N, CA, C and O atoms as a MOPAC input file, in Angstrom:
PM7 MOZYME 1SCF
protein

 N     72.12100 1   134.52900 1    25.54000 1
 C     73.50900 1   134.86600 1    25.80400 1
 C     74.37400 1   133.78000 1    25.19100 1
 O     74.22000 1   132.59800 1    25.49800 1
 N     75.26600 1   134.18500 1    24.33900 1
 C     76.16500 1   133.19600 1    23.75100 1
 C     77.55400 1   133.37600 1    24.33600 1
 O     78.02100 1   134.49400 1    24.55300 1
 N     78.18700 1   132.27100 1    24.58000 1
 C     79.53700 1   132.28500 1    25.11800 1
 C     80.47200 1   131.65400 1    24.12000 1
 O     80.11200 1   130.70900 1    23.41800 1
 N     81.64600 1   132.17200 1    24.06300 1
 C     82.65400 1   131.61800 1    23.17700 1
 C     83.84600 1   131.21200 1    24.02500 1
 O     84.37600 1   132.01300 1    24.79500 1
 N     84.25800 1   129.98200 1    23.88000 1
 C     85.37900 1   129.47800 1    24.64600 1
 C     86.51900 1   129.12900 1    23.71000 1
 O     86.32000 1   128.51500 1    22.66200 1
 N     87.68800 1   129.52200 1    24.09700 1
 C     88.88100 1   129.15800 1    23.33500 1
 C     89.74800 1   128.31800 1    24.25100 1
 O     90.33800 1   128.82700 1    25.20400 1
 N     89.82000 1   127.05100 1    23.96400 1
 C     90.61900 1   126.15500 1    24.77800 1
 C     91.84800 1   125.77300 1    23.97600 1
 O     91.74300 1   125.19500 1    22.89400 1
 N     92.97900 1   126.08900 1    24.49900 1
 C     94.22200 1   125.77100 1    23.81100 1
 C     95.04900 1   124.86200 1    24.70500 1
 O     95.69300 1   125.33400 1    25.64200 1
 N     95.04000 1   123.57400 1    24.43000 1
 C     95.80500 1   122.65800 1    25.26400 1
 C     97.29700 1   122.87000 1    25.05700 1
 O     97.74200 1   123.31000 1    23.99800 1
 N     98.04900 1   122.54800 1    26.08500 1
 C     99.50200 1   122.62400 1    25.96000 1
 C     99.96100 1   121.44700 1    25.11800 1
 O     99.76500 1   120.29200 1    25.49700 1
 N    100.56800 1   121.73500 1    23.98500 1
 C    101.06400 1   120.69000 1    23.09600 1
 C    102.55800 1   120.91500 1    22.90700 1
 O    102.96200 1   121.77300 1    22.12200 1
 N    103.37800 1   120.15000 1    23.62000 1
 C    104.81600 1   120.35000 1    23.46900 1
 C    105.29700 1   119.87600 1    22.10300 1
 O    104.82400 1   118.86900 1    21.57700 1
 N    106.23800 1   120.61500 1    21.54300 1
 C    106.84300 1   120.17800 1    20.28700 1
 C    107.74900 1   119.00000 1    20.59000 1
 O    108.46900 1   118.99500 1    21.58900 1
 N    107.70900 1   118.01700 1    19.73100 1
 C    108.50000 1   116.81900 1    19.92800 1
 C    109.36000 1   116.60900 1    18.69700 1
 O    108.88400 1   116.73300 1    17.56800 1
 N    110.61500 1   116.29300 1    18.91500 1
 C    111.48400 1   116.05600 1    17.77700 1
 C    111.21100 1   114.66300 1    17.24400 1
 O    111.30500 1   113.67900 1    17.97800 1
 N    110.87600 1   114.58100 1    15.98000 1
 C    110.57400 1   113.30500 1    15.36000 1
 C    111.25600 1   113.22600 1    14.00900 1
 O    111.57600 1   114.25100 1    13.40700 1
 N    111.47200 1   112.04000 1    13.54400 1
 C    112.07400 1   111.85100 1    12.23800 1
 C    110.96500 1   111.67100 1    11.21500 1
 O    110.19600 1   110.71300 1    11.28800 1
 N    110.88300 1   112.59100 1    10.26300 1
 C    109.85700 1   112.51100 1     9.24400 1
 C    110.30700 1   111.65200 1     8.07400 1
 O    109.49700 1   110.96600 1     7.45100 1
 N    111.58000 1   111.69200 1     7.78200 1
 C    112.13700 1   110.83800 1     6.73900 1
 C    113.47400 1   110.33800 1     7.24700 1
 O    113.96700 1   110.81100 1     8.27100 1
 N    114.05100 1   109.40600 1     6.55800 1
 C    115.32500 1   108.87000 1     7.00800 1
 C    116.45100 1   109.89200 1     6.87500 1
 O    117.50000 1   109.73200 1     7.50100 1
 N    116.25500 1   110.93700 1     6.07400 1
 C    117.33200 1   111.89200 1     5.84500 1
 C    117.13500 1   113.22400 1     6.55400 1
 O    118.03700 1   114.06200 1     6.53000 1
 N    115.97600 1   113.44800 1     7.19100 1
 C    115.78100 1   114.73300 1     7.85300 1
 C    115.02100 1   114.58200 1     9.14700 1
 O    114.17500 1   113.70000 1     9.29100 1
 N    115.33200 1   115.45300 1    10.08900 1
 C    114.64100 1   115.49700 1    11.35600 1
 C    114.06800 1   116.88800 1    11.51300 1
 O    114.78900 1   117.87700 1    11.38300 1
 N    112.78200 1   116.97500 1    11.79100 1
 C    112.14100 1   118.26700 1    11.93900 1
 C    111.27600 1   118.27800 1    13.17800 1
 O    110.96100 1   117.23000 1    13.74100 1
 N    110.89800 1   119.46200 1    13.59600 1
 C    109.97100 1   119.60100 1    14.70300 1
 C    108.57800 1   119.81000 1    14.12800 1
 O    108.30900 1   120.84400 1    13.51600 1
 N    107.70500 1   118.85600 1    14.31400 1
 C    106.34200 1   118.96700 1    13.80700 1
 C    105.40200 1   118.25800 1    14.75500 1
 O    105.74800 1   117.25600 1    15.38100 1
 N    104.21300 1   118.79900 1    14.84100 1
 C    103.14900 1   118.10100 1    15.54100 1
 C    102.45300 1   117.21000 1    14.52100 1
 O    102.40900 1   117.52600 1    13.33200 1
 N    101.91500 1   116.10300 1    14.99300 1
 C    101.30500 1   115.12200 1    14.10800 1
 C     99.79800 1   115.09100 1    14.33500 1
 O     99.32700 1   115.01900 1    15.47000 1
 N     99.05100 1   115.14700 1    13.23200 1
 C     97.59600 1   115.06300 1    13.28300 1
 C     97.13100 1   113.91600 1    12.40000 1
 O     97.65500 1   113.72200 1    11.30300 1
 N     96.15600 1   113.15900 1    12.87100 1
 C     95.54600 1   112.08500 1    12.10900 1
 C     94.10800 1   112.50300 1    11.81500 1
 O     93.37200 1   112.89200 1    12.72200 1
 N     93.71300 1   112.42200 1    10.54400 1
 C     92.37100 1   112.84100 1    10.13600 1
 C     91.70400 1   111.70700 1     9.36900 1
 O     92.24200 1   111.21400 1     8.37800 1
 N     90.52400 1   111.29700 1     9.84000 1
 C     89.78000 1   110.26100 1     9.12100 1
 C     88.87100 1   110.92200 1     8.08200 1
 O     88.51200 1   112.09300 1     8.20400 1
 N     88.51400 1   110.15300 1     7.07000 1
 C     87.68300 1   110.70500 1     5.99900 1
 C     88.37100 1   111.85600 1     5.29800 1
 O     87.72600 1   112.80300 1     4.84600 1
 N     89.68700 1   111.76300 1     5.21300 1
 C     90.51000 1   112.88700 1     4.76300 1
 C     90.61800 1   113.01800 1     3.25200 1
 O     91.25100 1   113.95200 1     2.76000 1
 N     90.01900 1   112.10900 1     2.51600 1
 C     90.15800 1   112.16800 1     1.06400 1
 C     89.11900 1   113.06400 1     0.39300 1
 O     89.20700 1   113.30500 1    -0.81100 1
 N     88.13000 1   113.56500 1     1.15200 1
 C     87.09900 1   114.41300 1     0.54600 1
 C     86.38700 1   115.23800 1     1.61100 1
 O     86.44500 1   114.92900 1     2.80100 1
 N     85.72900 1   116.27300 1     1.16800 1
 C     84.84200 1   117.04500 1     2.02900 1
 C     85.52000 1   117.72000 1     3.21100 1
 O     86.61100 1   118.27700 1     3.09400 1
 N     84.84100 1   117.65300 1     4.35800 1
 C     85.32900 1   118.32300 1     5.56600 1
 C     86.68300 1   117.76600 1     5.99500 1
 O     87.54800 1   118.52100 1     6.43900 1
 N     86.87400 1   116.45700 1     5.86700 1
 C     88.15000 1   115.85700 1     6.24800 1
 C     89.30400 1   116.40300 1     5.41600 1
 O     90.38200 1   116.68300 1     5.94000 1
 N     89.07000 1   116.55000 1     4.12400 1
 C     90.10100 1   117.08300 1     3.22000 1
 C     90.42200 1   118.53400 1     3.57500 1
 O     91.58900 1   118.91900 1     3.64100 1
 N     89.38400 1   119.33000 1     3.80200 1
 C     89.59500 1   120.73900 1     4.15300 1
 C     90.29100 1   120.87400 1     5.51000 1
 O     91.09400 1   121.78500 1     5.71500 1
 N     89.98000 1   119.96900 1     6.42500 1
 C     90.65600 1   119.95800 1     7.72400 1
 C     92.14300 1   119.68900 1     7.53800 1
 O     92.98100 1   120.32400 1     8.17800 1
 N     92.46300 1   118.75500 1     6.66800 1
 C     93.87300 1   118.45800 1     6.37800 1
 C     94.58900 1   119.69000 1     5.83800 1
 O     95.71900 1   119.97800 1     6.23400 1
 N     93.93600 1   120.41700 1     4.93600 1
 C     94.55000 1   121.63800 1     4.39500 1
 C     94.85200 1   122.63000 1     5.51200 1
 O     95.93400 1   123.21700 1     5.55100 1
 N     93.90400 1   122.81600 1     6.41200 1
 C     94.11500 1   123.73900 1     7.52000 1
 C     95.24900 1   123.30200 1     8.43100 1
 O     96.04000 1   124.12800 1     8.88800 1
 N     95.32800 1   122.01600 1     8.69300 1
 C     96.40600 1   121.50100 1     9.55000 1
 C     97.76300 1   121.63900 1     8.87000 1
 O     98.75400 1   121.96300 1     9.52400 1
 N     97.81500 1   121.39700 1     7.56200 1
 C     99.06600 1   121.58000 1     6.82500 1
 C     99.50500 1   123.04300 1     6.88000 1
 O    100.68400 1   123.33300 1     7.08300 1
 N     98.56400 1   123.95700 1     6.70100 1
 C     98.88100 1   125.38900 1     6.76600 1
 C     99.39600 1   125.77900 1     8.14200 1
 O    100.20700 1   126.69500 1     8.27500 1
 N     98.91700 1   125.07200 1     9.17000 1
 C     99.34200 1   125.35200 1    10.54800 1
 C    100.66100 1   124.67800 1    10.89800 1
 O    101.16200 1   124.83800 1    12.01100 1
 N    101.23200 1   123.92300 1     9.95400 1
 C    102.54700 1   123.32200 1    10.18200 1
 C    102.54000 1   121.90300 1    10.70700 1
 O    103.58600 1   121.39700 1    11.11500 1
 N    101.40100 1   121.25200 1    10.70900 1
 C    101.32600 1   119.86800 1    11.16400 1
 C    101.81000 1   118.91200 1    10.08400 1
 O    101.72900 1   119.21300 1     8.89400 1
 N    102.31200 1   117.76400 1    10.50600 1
 C    102.47500 1   116.61600 1     9.61800 1
 C    101.13400 1   115.89900 1     9.71100 1
 O    100.68300 1   115.57400 1    10.80900 1
 N    100.48900 1   115.64900 1     8.56600 1
 C     99.13700 1   115.10700 1     8.57400 1
 C     99.12200 1   113.66600 1     8.07700 1
 O     99.66700 1   113.34500 1     7.02100 1
 N     98.48100 1   112.80900 1     8.86800 1
 C     98.24800 1   111.43100 1     8.45300 1
 C     96.84400 1   111.40300 1     7.85800 1
 O     95.84600 1   111.58200 1     8.55600 1
 N     96.79800 1   111.17300 1     6.55500 1
 C     95.56300 1   111.24300 1     5.77500 1
 C     94.94400 1   109.85100 1     5.71400 1
 O     95.46800 1   108.96000 1     5.04500 1
 N     93.82000 1   109.66800 1     6.42200 1
 C     93.17200 1   108.35900 1     6.48300 1
 C     91.99800 1   108.28400 1     5.52100 1
 O     91.18900 1   109.20600 1     5.42000 1
 N     91.92700 1   107.16200 1     4.82000 1
 C     90.81800 1   106.89100 1     3.90700 1
 C     90.59700 1   105.38400 1     3.88100 1
 O     91.44000 1   104.61900 1     4.35000 1
 N     89.46600 1   104.96400 1     3.33400 1
 C     89.12400 1   103.54000 1     3.32500 1
 C     89.97400 1   102.70200 1     2.37900 1
 O     90.02700 1   101.48000 1     2.51800 1
 N     90.63500 1   103.33700 1     1.42500 1
 C     91.51000 1   102.58600 1     0.52500 1
 C     92.83300 1   103.33300 1     0.38000 1
 O     92.90000 1   104.55300 1     0.53600 1
 N     93.87100 1   102.58000 1     0.08000 1
 C     95.19300 1   103.17900 1    -0.10600 1
 C     95.19000 1   104.13200 1    -1.29900 1
 O     95.84300 1   105.17500 1    -1.26700 1
 N     94.45500 1   103.77300 1    -2.34800 1
 C     94.40100 1   104.62300 1    -3.53400 1
 C     93.81800 1   105.99000 1    -3.20100 1
 O     94.35800 1   107.01300 1    -3.62200 1
 N     92.72400 1   106.01500 1    -2.45100 1
 C     92.09600 1   107.29100 1    -2.08200 1
 C     93.00000 1   108.11100 1    -1.16300 1
 O     93.10700 1   109.32800 1    -1.31000 1
 N     93.64800 1   107.43600 1    -0.21800 1
 C     94.53100 1   108.14200 1     0.71600 1
 C     95.73000 1   108.73600 1    -0.01800 1
 O     96.09300 1   109.88800 1     0.22100 1
 N     96.34300 1   107.96300 1    -0.90300 1
 C     97.50000 1   108.46300 1    -1.64600 1
 C     97.11500 1   109.59300 1    -2.59100 1
 O     97.86300 1   110.56100 1    -2.73100 1
 N     95.96500 1   109.48600 1    -3.23900 1
 C     95.51700 1   110.55300 1    -4.13000 1
 C     95.26700 1   111.84400 1    -3.34200 1
 O     95.58900 1   112.93400 1    -3.81600 1
 N     94.69900 1   111.72200 1    -2.15100 1
 C     94.45600 1   112.90100 1    -1.31600 1
 C     95.76400 1   113.54400 1    -0.87600 1
 O     95.88600 1   114.76900 1    -0.88500 1
 N     96.74100 1   112.73000 1    -0.49300 1
 C     98.05500 1   113.26400 1    -0.09200 1
 C     98.68000 1   114.02100 1    -1.26000 1
 O     99.16300 1   115.14100 1    -1.09100 1
 N     98.67100 1   113.41500 1    -2.43300 1
 C     99.25900 1   114.06700 1    -3.60900 1
 C     98.55900 1   115.39400 1    -3.90000 1
 O     99.21500 1   116.39400 1    -4.19300 1
 N     97.24900 1   115.40300 1    -3.81900 1
 C     96.48700 1   116.61300 1    -4.08200 1
 C     96.76500 1   117.69200 1    -3.03000 1
 O     96.92100 1   118.86400 1    -3.37100 1
 N     96.82600 1   117.30400 1    -1.76700 1
 C     97.09500 1   118.26100 1    -0.68900 1
 C     98.46700 1   118.90800 1    -0.84200 1
 O     98.60700 1   120.12300 1    -0.70300 1
 N     99.45400 1   118.10800 1    -1.12300 1
 C    100.81900 1   118.62000 1    -1.23900 1
 C    100.95600 1   119.51200 1    -2.47600 1
 O    101.74700 1   120.45500 1    -2.46600 1
 N    100.20000 1   119.22800 1    -3.54100 1
 C    100.25500 1   120.04600 1    -4.75400 1
 C     99.55600 1   121.38400 1    -4.58400 1
 O     99.69900 1   122.26200 1    -5.43500 1
 N     98.81200 1   121.55900 1    -3.51900 1
 C     98.04800 1   122.78500 1    -3.32700 1
 C     98.87400 1   123.89400 1    -2.68300 1
 O     98.33100 1   124.74700 1    -1.98200 1
 N    100.18000 1   123.88500 1    -2.91700 1
 C    101.04400 1   124.91600 1    -2.36300 1
 C    100.57300 1   126.30800 1    -2.76700 1
 O    100.71200 1   127.25500 1    -1.99200 1
 N    100.02300 1   126.44300 1    -3.95700 1
 C     99.55800 1   127.73700 1    -4.44200 1
 C     98.34800 1   128.24200 1    -3.66800 1
 O     98.03500 1   129.43100 1    -3.72500 1
 N     97.66300 1   127.36200 1    -2.94900 1
 C     96.48400 1   127.75000 1    -2.18400 1
 C     96.80600 1   127.97500 1    -0.71000 1
 O     95.92500 1   127.84400 1     0.13900 1
 N     98.03300 1   128.30600 1    -0.40200 1
 C     98.40100 1   128.62400 1     0.96100 1
 C     99.01200 1   127.49500 1     1.75400 1
 O     99.39300 1   127.69800 1     2.90700 1
 N     99.12000 1   126.31000 1     1.18100 1
 C     99.77700 1   125.21400 1     1.88000 1
 C    101.27900 1   125.39500 1     1.70300 1
 O    101.76100 1   125.45200 1     0.57200 1
 N    102.02600 1   125.48700 1     2.80000 1
 C    103.46500 1   125.73600 1     2.69200 1
 C    104.19300 1   124.67400 1     1.87300 1
 O    103.78500 1   123.51400 1     1.81700 1
 N    105.27400 1   125.10200 1     1.24500 1
 C    106.05200 1   124.21900 1     0.37400 1
 C    106.61800 1   123.01500 1     1.12200 1
 O    106.74200 1   121.93300 1     0.54700 1
 N    106.96400 1   123.19100 1     2.39700 1
 C    107.57500 1   122.10200 1     3.16700 1
 C    106.54300 1   121.25800 1     3.90700 1
 O    106.89200 1   120.54300 1     4.84600 1
 N    105.28200 1   121.33100 1     3.50000 1
 C    104.22800 1   120.55700 1     4.14500 1
 C    104.46100 1   119.06400 1     3.93600 1
 O    104.94800 1   118.63300 1     2.89000 1
 N    104.10400 1   118.29000 1     4.95100 1
 C    104.28000 1   116.84200 1     4.85300 1
 C    102.99200 1   116.13600 1     5.25100 1
 O    102.28400 1   116.56000 1     6.16500 1
 N    102.71100 1   115.06300 1     4.55300 1
 C    101.53500 1   114.24600 1     4.82900 1
 C    101.84200 1   112.82200 1     4.40400 1
 O    102.73400 1   112.57600 1     3.59200 1
 N    101.09600 1   111.90000 1     4.96100 1
 C    101.27000 1   110.49400 1     4.59700 1
 C     99.91500 1   109.80200 1     4.59400 1
 O     99.02700 1   110.17600 1     5.36100 1
 N     99.74700 1   108.79600 1     3.73900 1
 C     98.47800 1   108.07200 1     3.69500 1
 C     98.42600 1   106.96600 1     4.74300 1
 O     99.45500 1   106.41900 1     5.14000 1
 N     97.21300 1   106.64600 1     5.18200 1
 C     96.99400 1   105.51000 1     6.07700 1
 C     95.61400 1   104.95000 1     5.77300 1
 O     94.62700 1   105.68600 1     5.76000 1
 N     95.54800 1   103.65200 1     5.52800 1
 C     94.26100 1   103.01100 1     5.26300 1
 C     93.54700 1   102.80600 1     6.59900 1
 O     94.08100 1   102.18700 1     7.51900 1
 N     92.32100 1   103.34500 1     6.68200 1
 C     91.52900 1   103.21200 1     7.90000 1
 C     90.04700 1   103.26700 1     7.53900 1
 O     89.54500 1   104.28300 1     7.05800 1
 N     89.36400 1   102.16200 1     7.78000 1
 C     87.92100 1   102.08500 1     7.58200 1
 C     87.30300 1   101.95500 1     8.96700 1
 O     87.42900 1   100.91200 1     9.60800 1
 N     86.63400 1   103.00700 1     9.43200 1
 C     86.06700 1   103.01100 1    10.77700 1
 C     84.93900 1   101.99900 1    10.95200 1
 O     84.51000 1   101.74800 1    12.07800 1
 N     84.46200 1   101.42600 1     9.87900 1
 C     83.42300 1   100.40500 1     9.94400 1
 C     83.96200 1    98.99700 1    10.09700 1
 O     83.19400 1    98.03500 1    10.13200 1
 N     85.28000 1    98.86900 1    10.19000 1
 C     85.90900 1    97.55000 1    10.27700 1
 C     86.87800 1    97.50100 1    11.45800 1
 O     87.86000 1    98.24200 1    11.50000 1
 N     86.58700 1    96.61200 1    12.42000 1
 C     87.49100 1    96.47600 1    13.56200 1
 C     88.88100 1    96.04000 1    13.12200 1
 O     89.87700 1    96.47900 1    13.69800 1
 N     88.96300 1    95.18000 1    12.10700 1
 C     90.27700 1    94.73500 1    11.63200 1
 C     91.05700 1    95.89800 1    11.03400 1
 O     92.26600 1    96.00700 1    11.24300 1
 N     90.38000 1    96.76000 1    10.29600 1
 C     91.03800 1    97.93600 1     9.72600 1
 C     91.53200 1    98.86400 1    10.83300 1
 O     92.62600 1    99.42100 1    10.73900 1
 N     90.72300 1    99.02800 1    11.88300 1
 C     91.14800 1    99.84100 1    13.03400 1
 C     92.40000 1    99.26500 1    13.68200 1
 O     93.34700 1    99.99200 1    13.98200 1
 N     92.39500 1    97.95700 1    13.89300 1
 C     93.57100 1    97.30200 1    14.50300 1
 C     94.80700 1    97.47100 1    13.61900 1
 O     95.89400 1    97.78000 1    14.10800 1
 N     94.62800 1    97.26600 1    12.31800 1
 C     95.76100 1    97.37800 1    11.39700 1
 C     96.32100 1    98.80500 1    11.37600 1
 O     97.53600 1    99.00100 1    11.41200 1
 N     95.43400 1    99.78900 1    11.31900 1
 C     95.88400 1   101.18400 1    11.29500 1
 C     96.57800 1   101.55600 1    12.60000 1
 O     97.60600 1   102.23400 1    12.58900 1
 N     96.01900 1   101.11400 1    13.72100 1
 C     96.64300 1   101.39900 1    15.01500 1
 C     98.02500 1   100.76200 1    15.09100 1
 O     98.97900 1   101.39700 1    15.54100 1
 N     98.13600 1    99.52600 1    14.65900 1
 C     99.43800 1    98.84100 1    14.67100 1
 C    100.45300 1    99.55000 1    13.78200 1
 O    101.61800 1    99.70900 1    14.14900 1
 N     99.99100 1    99.97000 1    12.61100 1
 C    100.87900 1   100.67400 1    11.68100 1
 C    101.39300 1   101.96100 1    12.29800 1
 O    102.58800 1   102.25200 1    12.23800 1
 N    100.48500 1   102.73900 1    12.89600 1
 C    100.91900 1   104.00400 1    13.50000 1
 C    101.79300 1   103.76000 1    14.72300 1
 O    102.83900 1   104.39400 1    14.85700 1
 N    101.39900 1   102.86600 1    15.61500 1
 C    102.17400 1   102.61000 1    16.83200 1
 C    103.57800 1   102.10700 1    16.51700 1
 O    104.51700 1   102.37600 1    17.26700 1
 N    103.72600 1   101.38100 1    15.41300 1
 C    105.04600 1   100.86200 1    15.02600 1
 C    106.01900 1   101.98900 1    14.69200 1
 O    107.23200 1   101.78700 1    14.74800 1
 N    105.50800 1   103.17800 1    14.34600 1
 C    106.39300 1   104.30400 1    14.03100 1
 C    106.98200 1   104.94500 1    15.28200 1
 O    107.95700 1   105.69300 1    15.20000 1
 N    106.38600 1   104.65100 1    16.45100 1
 C    106.83700 1   105.18400 1    17.74400 1
 C    106.85200 1   106.71200 1    17.77000 1
 O    107.69200 1   107.32800 1    18.42600 1
 N    105.90400 1   107.31000 1    17.04100 1
 C    105.77000 1   108.77000 1    17.03500 1
 C    104.60000 1   109.16600 1    17.90900 1
 O    103.66800 1   108.38300 1    18.09200 1
 N    104.63600 1   110.37300 1    18.45200 1
 C    103.47900 1   110.85000 1    19.23300 1
 C    102.35400 1   111.28100 1    18.30100 1
 O    102.59500 1   111.65000 1    17.15200 1
 N    101.14000 1   111.23200 1    18.80100 1
 C     99.98900 1   111.73500 1    18.06100 1
 C     99.43800 1   112.90800 1    18.86700 1
 O     98.98700 1   112.74200 1    20.00100 1
 N     99.48000 1   114.09400 1    18.26600 1
 C     99.05600 1   115.29600 1    18.97900 1
 C     97.58800 1   115.62400 1    18.77300 1
 O     96.93600 1   116.15600 1    19.67300 1
 N     97.06100 1   115.31000 1    17.59000 1
 C     95.66200 1   115.61200 1    17.27100 1
 C     95.06200 1   114.43100 1    16.52500 1
 O     95.67600 1   113.89000 1    15.60500 1
 N     93.84700 1   114.03100 1    16.93000 1
 C     93.13000 1   112.97700 1    16.23000 1
 C     91.73300 1   113.49000 1    15.91900 1
 O     90.96500 1   113.81100 1    16.82600 1
 N     91.40900 1   113.56700 1    14.63300 1
 C     90.10000 1   114.06000 1    14.20900 1
 C     89.37600 1   112.92400 1    13.50800 1
 O     89.76800 1   112.49000 1    12.42500 1
 N     88.31400 1   112.45100 1    14.14600 1
 C     87.54700 1   111.31600 1    13.61900 1
 C     86.37600 1   111.79200 1    12.80500 1
 O     85.61600 1   110.97700 1    12.28100 1

């Protein structure tokens, strides 16, 4: 006997400032390993669902390249107004974890989804 459960937590929309010139209503998701593979595909799905995605990778170059690629994929179903940002995060380094946490906390934004 197989059971299927659909759990949908209550996630209130929060007004946040995405840029200095615009304010939008978006939920924020952070995805590790987001520059390739399952992490990258997860980011695409979250962008399609209307999330602002924080794209985490072990280097700034990889994170920025992934953001650029994700945003350019508008033709593949990613909405034109999709937003994402890079964040350096190496889960194998406690210092990298501290730095990434400090960087995110300094923005004073809520985090609605975290995918490790």
